[in-house]
Amino acid sequence: MVAEEKVFKLTDVEKHNISKGENKSIWTVIHDKVYDITKFLDEHPGGEEILIENAGIDSTENFEDVGHSSDAREMLAEYYIGELHEEDRTGSVDAGPKSWGTDSAAISGASDSSWISTYLVPMSIAAACALAYRWYKVSK
């Protein structure tokens, strides 16, 4: 028997932005999934303030802008409590972690054009300027 998945409206999520007292309750939405991140407040490497700022809202864009690692994305599963209601969904899809250290030119096979634009063109301009300067000085 398959357990039915819980579905929450965005108005339900908005009610869970309580960060003070014994009744702390911090929920957020990332990629149309609802997470109760209350227990993660003290553990978040960026501090609890950023989680509190994103409490009760769809924080997908903020989550992606930071460039969370694949480990951080896997940790979300622990705090998952349900799906966002169909009416409130944005349709955003998790594209995975950003590849900060990857050279996109090398991946696409365009490393030659990258070398040309990075080294050959500036060196050619510098050489042309040096020759023009020398010609100018000699012709005087």
PDB file of C-alpha atoms in Angstrom:
ATOM      1  CA  MET A   1       0.000   0.000   0.000  1.00  0.00           C
ATOM      2  CA  VAL A   2       1.393   3.407  -1.061  1.00  0.00           C
ATOM      3  CA  ALA A   3       1.123   6.256   1.420  1.00  0.00           C
ATOM      4  CA  GLU A   4      -0.612   9.317   0.024  1.00  0.00           C
ATOM      5  CA  GLU A   5       1.649  12.316  -0.383  1.00  0.00           C
ATOM      6  CA  LYS A   6       0.690  15.455   1.516  1.00  0.00           C
ATOM      7  CA  VAL A   7      -0.150  18.550  -0.517  1.00  0.00           C
ATOM      8  CA  PHE A   8       0.110  22.057   0.922  1.00  0.00           C
ATOM      9  CA  LYS A   9      -1.170  25.396  -0.351  1.00  0.00           C
ATOM     10  CA  LEU A  10       1.241  28.318  -0.294  1.00  0.00           C
ATOM     11  CA  THR A  11      -1.013  29.934   2.345  1.00  0.00           C
ATOM     12  CA  ASP A  12      -0.320  26.917   4.601  1.00  0.00           C
ATOM     13  CA  VAL A  13       3.419  27.375   4.116  1.00  0.00           C
ATOM     14  CA  GLU A  14       3.177  31.123   4.845  1.00  0.00           C
ATOM     15  CA  LYS A  15       1.823  30.358   8.327  1.00  0.00           C
ATOM     16  CA  HIS A  16       5.069  28.580   9.219  1.00  0.00           C
ATOM     17  CA  ASN A  17       7.423  31.514   9.613  1.00  0.00           C
ATOM     18  CA  ILE A  18       7.665  31.549  13.413  1.00  0.00           C
ATOM     19  CA  SER A  19      11.277  31.888  14.506  1.00  0.00           C
ATOM     20  CA  LYS A  20      10.946  32.805  18.171  1.00  0.00           C
ATOM     21  CA  GLY A  21       9.919  30.909  21.268  1.00  0.00           C
ATOM     22  CA  GLU A  22       9.138  27.262  21.846  1.00  0.00           C
ATOM     23  CA  ASN A  23       6.794  27.016  18.871  1.00  0.00           C
ATOM     24  CA  LYS A  24       9.434  27.601  16.189  1.00  0.00           C
ATOM     25  CA  SER A  25       8.170  26.529  12.797  1.00  0.00           C
ATOM     26  CA  ILE A  26      10.041  27.292   9.589  1.00  0.00           C
ATOM     27  CA  TRP A  27       8.739  25.918   6.310  1.00  0.00           C
ATOM     28  CA  THR A  28       9.894  26.835   2.829  1.00  0.00           C
ATOM     29  CA  VAL A  29       9.271  25.820  -0.769  1.00  0.00           C
ATOM     30  CA  ILE A  30      12.016  24.783  -3.180  1.00  0.00           C
ATOM     31  CA  HIS A  31      11.137  23.512  -6.659  1.00  0.00           C
ATOM     32  CA  ASP A  32       7.460  23.094  -5.736  1.00  0.00           C
ATOM     33  CA  LYS A  33       8.314  20.866  -2.766  1.00  0.00           C
ATOM     34  CA  VAL A  34       7.576  21.833   0.840  1.00  0.00           C
ATOM     35  CA  TYR A  35      10.252  21.464   3.509  1.00  0.00           C
ATOM     36  CA  ASP A  36      10.064  21.842   7.288  1.00  0.00           C
ATOM     37  CA  ILE A  37      13.555  23.157   7.996  1.00  0.00           C
ATOM     38  CA  THR A  38      12.955  24.065  11.651  1.00  0.00           C
ATOM     39  CA  LYS A  39      15.401  21.429  12.953  1.00  0.00           C
ATOM     40  CA  PHE A  40      18.069  22.618  10.494  1.00  0.00           C
ATOM     41  CA  LEU A  41      18.213  26.211  11.794  1.00  0.00           C
ATOM     42  CA  ASP A  42      21.131  25.602  14.157  1.00  0.00           C
ATOM     43  CA  GLU A  43      23.040  23.466  11.638  1.00  0.00           C
ATOM     44  CA  HIS A  44      22.818  25.654   8.533  1.00  0.00           C
ATOM     45  CA  PRO A  45      26.367  26.718   7.518  1.00  0.00           C
ATOM     46  CA  GLY A  46      25.126  30.147   6.397  1.00  0.00           C
ATOM     47  CA  GLY A  47      23.408  30.814   9.706  1.00  0.00           C
ATOM     48  CA  GLU A  48      19.789  30.596  10.712  1.00  0.00           C
ATOM     49  CA  GLU A  49      19.034  34.183   9.620  1.00  0.00           C
ATOM     50  CA  ILE A  50      18.956  33.306   5.942  1.00  0.00           C
ATOM     51  CA  LEU A  51      16.560  30.419   6.582  1.00  0.00           C
ATOM     52  CA  ILE A  52      14.307  32.669   8.644  1.00  0.00           C
ATOM     53  CA  GLU A  53      14.303  35.261   5.829  1.00  0.00           C
ATOM     54  CA  ASN A  54      13.079  32.536   3.457  1.00  0.00           C
ATOM     55  CA  ALA A  55      10.474  31.135   5.837  1.00  0.00           C
ATOM     56  CA  GLY A  56       6.952  30.780   4.528  1.00  0.00           C
ATOM     57  CA  ILE A  57       7.826  31.600   0.916  1.00  0.00           C
ATOM     58  CA  ASP A  58       8.945  29.962  -2.301  1.00  0.00           C
ATOM     59  CA  SER A  59      12.710  30.299  -1.910  1.00  0.00           C
ATOM     60  CA  THR A  60      13.684  28.404  -5.065  1.00  0.00           C
ATOM     61  CA  GLU A  61      15.422  31.376  -6.682  1.00  0.00           C
ATOM     62  CA  ASN A  62      17.383  32.208  -3.525  1.00  0.00           C
ATOM     63  CA  PHE A  63      18.381  28.565  -3.100  1.00  0.00           C
ATOM     64  CA  GLU A  64      19.641  28.359  -6.678  1.00  0.00           C
ATOM     65  CA  ASP A  65      21.395  31.753  -6.604  1.00  0.00           C
ATOM     66  CA  VAL A  66      23.622  30.580  -3.765  1.00  0.00           C
ATOM     67  CA  GLY A  67      24.706  27.543  -5.769  1.00  0.00           C
ATOM     68  CA  HIS A  68      24.106  24.795  -3.213  1.00  0.00           C
ATOM     69  CA  SER A  69      26.169  21.624  -3.576  1.00  0.00           C
ATOM     70  CA  SER A  70      24.825  18.197  -4.431  1.00  0.00           C
ATOM     71  CA  ASP A  71      25.256  17.285  -0.730  1.00  0.00           C
ATOM     72  CA  ALA A  72      22.986  20.175   0.282  1.00  0.00           C
ATOM     73  CA  ARG A  73      20.420  19.069  -2.277  1.00  0.00           C
ATOM     74  CA  GLU A  74      20.500  15.517  -0.914  1.00  0.00           C
ATOM     75  CA  MET A  75      20.001  16.835   2.622  1.00  0.00           C
ATOM     76  CA  LEU A  76      16.695  18.377   1.555  1.00  0.00           C
ATOM     77  CA  ALA A  77      15.142  14.907   1.478  1.00  0.00           C
ATOM     78  CA  GLU A  78      15.424  14.723   5.276  1.00  0.00           C
ATOM     79  CA  TYR A  79      13.214  17.826   5.659  1.00  0.00           C
ATOM     80  CA  TYR A  80      10.707  17.087   2.881  1.00  0.00           C
ATOM     81  CA  ILE A  81       7.092  17.052   4.079  1.00  0.00           C
ATOM     82  CA  GLY A  82       5.049  17.269   0.888  1.00  0.00           C
ATOM     83  CA  GLU A  83       4.259  18.858  -2.455  1.00  0.00           C
ATOM     84  CA  LEU A  84       3.016  22.337  -3.221  1.00  0.00           C
ATOM     85  CA  HIS A  85      -0.608  22.509  -4.380  1.00  0.00           C
ATOM     86  CA  GLU A  86      -1.119  22.496  -8.144  1.00  0.00           C
ATOM     87  CA  GLU A  87      -2.481  26.081  -8.135  1.00  0.00           C
ATOM     88  CA  ASP A  88       0.637  27.462  -6.419  1.00  0.00           C
ATOM     89  CA  ARG A  89       3.293  25.637  -8.418  1.00  0.00           C
ATOM     90  CA  THR A  90       5.802  27.542 -10.530  1.00  0.00           C
ATOM     91  CA  GLY A  91       6.988  24.517 -12.491  1.00  0.00           C
ATOM     92  CA  SER A  92      10.629  25.073 -11.598  1.00  0.00           C
ATOM     93  CA  VAL A  93      12.893  22.073 -12.039  1.00  0.00           C
ATOM     94  CA  ASP A  94      16.029  21.285 -10.072  1.00  0.00           C
ATOM     95  CA  ALA A  95      18.872  21.565 -12.582  1.00  0.00           C
ATOM     96  CA  GLY A  96      21.410  20.325 -10.056  1.00  0.00           C
ATOM     97  CA  PRO A  97      24.380  22.102  -8.544  1.00  0.00           C
ATOM     98  CA  LYS A  98      26.235  24.788 -10.462  1.00  0.00           C
ATOM     99  CA  SER A  99      29.541  23.674 -11.891  1.00  0.00           C
ATOM    100  CA  TRP A 100      31.713  26.553 -10.719  1.00  0.00           C
ATOM    101  CA  GLY A 101      35.053  25.012 -11.696  1.00  0.00           C
ATOM    102  CA  THR A 102      34.096  23.578 -15.065  1.00  0.00           C
ATOM    103  CA  ASP A 103      35.380  25.199 -18.237  1.00  0.00           C
ATOM    104  CA  SER A 104      32.334  25.175 -20.506  1.00  0.00           C
ATOM    105  CA  ALA A 105      34.489  25.819 -23.577  1.00  0.00           C
ATOM    106  CA  ALA A 106      36.531  22.672 -22.938  1.00  0.00           C
ATOM    107  CA  ILE A 107      33.371  20.613 -22.463  1.00  0.00           C
ATOM    108  CA  SER A 108      31.819  21.821 -25.700  1.00  0.00           C
ATOM    109  CA  GLY A 109      35.025  21.283 -27.668  1.00  0.00           C
ATOM    110  CA  ALA A 110      35.579  24.998 -28.197  1.00  0.00           C
ATOM    111  CA  SER A 111      38.876  25.186 -26.339  1.00  0.00           C
ATOM    112  CA  ASP A 112      40.711  26.323 -29.500  1.00  0.00           C
ATOM    113  CA  SER A 113      38.535  29.426 -29.914  1.00  0.00           C
ATOM    114  CA  SER A 114      38.951  30.134 -26.220  1.00  0.00           C
ATOM    115  CA  TRP A 115      42.734  30.038 -26.613  1.00  0.00           C
ATOM    116  CA  ILE A 116      42.537  32.324 -29.637  1.00  0.00           C
ATOM    117  CA  SER A 117      40.385  34.915 -27.901  1.00  0.00           C
ATOM    118  CA  THR A 118      42.351  34.702 -24.659  1.00  0.00           C
ATOM    119  CA  TYR A 119      45.925  34.808 -25.977  1.00  0.00           C
ATOM    120  CA  LEU A 120      46.311  35.179 -29.730  1.00  0.00           C
ATOM    121  CA  VAL A 121      44.074  38.206 -30.312  1.00  0.00           C
ATOM    122  CA  PRO A 122      45.492  40.351 -27.450  1.00  0.00           C
ATOM    123  CA  MET A 123      49.078  39.409 -28.393  1.00  0.00           C
ATOM    124  CA  SER A 124      48.423  40.317 -32.037  1.00  0.00           C
ATOM    125  CA  ILE A 125      46.992  43.689 -31.020  1.00  0.00           C
ATOM    126  CA  ALA A 126      49.987  44.351 -28.772  1.00  0.00           C
ATOM    127  CA  ALA A 127      52.418  43.438 -31.576  1.00  0.00           C
ATOM    128  CA  ALA A 128      50.574  45.671 -34.056  1.00  0.00           C
ATOM    129  CA  CYS A 129      50.699  48.570 -31.576  1.00  0.00           C
ATOM    130  CA  ALA A 130      54.440  48.025 -31.024  1.00  0.00           C
ATOM    131  CA  LEU A 131      55.101  48.002 -34.787  1.00  0.00           C
ATOM    132  CA  ALA A 132      52.989  51.125 -35.329  1.00  0.00           C
ATOM    133  CA  TYR A 133      54.808  52.907 -32.506  1.00  0.00           C
ATOM    134  CA  ARG A 134      58.203  51.899 -33.951  1.00  0.00           C
ATOM    135  CA  TRP A 135      57.187  53.034 -37.453  1.00  0.00           C
ATOM    136  CA  TYR A 136      55.945  56.342 -36.002  1.00  0.00           C
ATOM    137  CA  LYS A 137      59.241  56.945 -34.147  1.00  0.00           C
ATOM    138  CA  VAL A 138      61.408  56.025 -37.181  1.00  0.00           C
ATOM    139  CA  SER A 139      59.419  58.207 -39.594  1.00  0.00           C
ATOM    140  CA  LYS A 140      59.992  61.359 -37.475  1.00  0.00           C
TER     141      LYS A 140
END
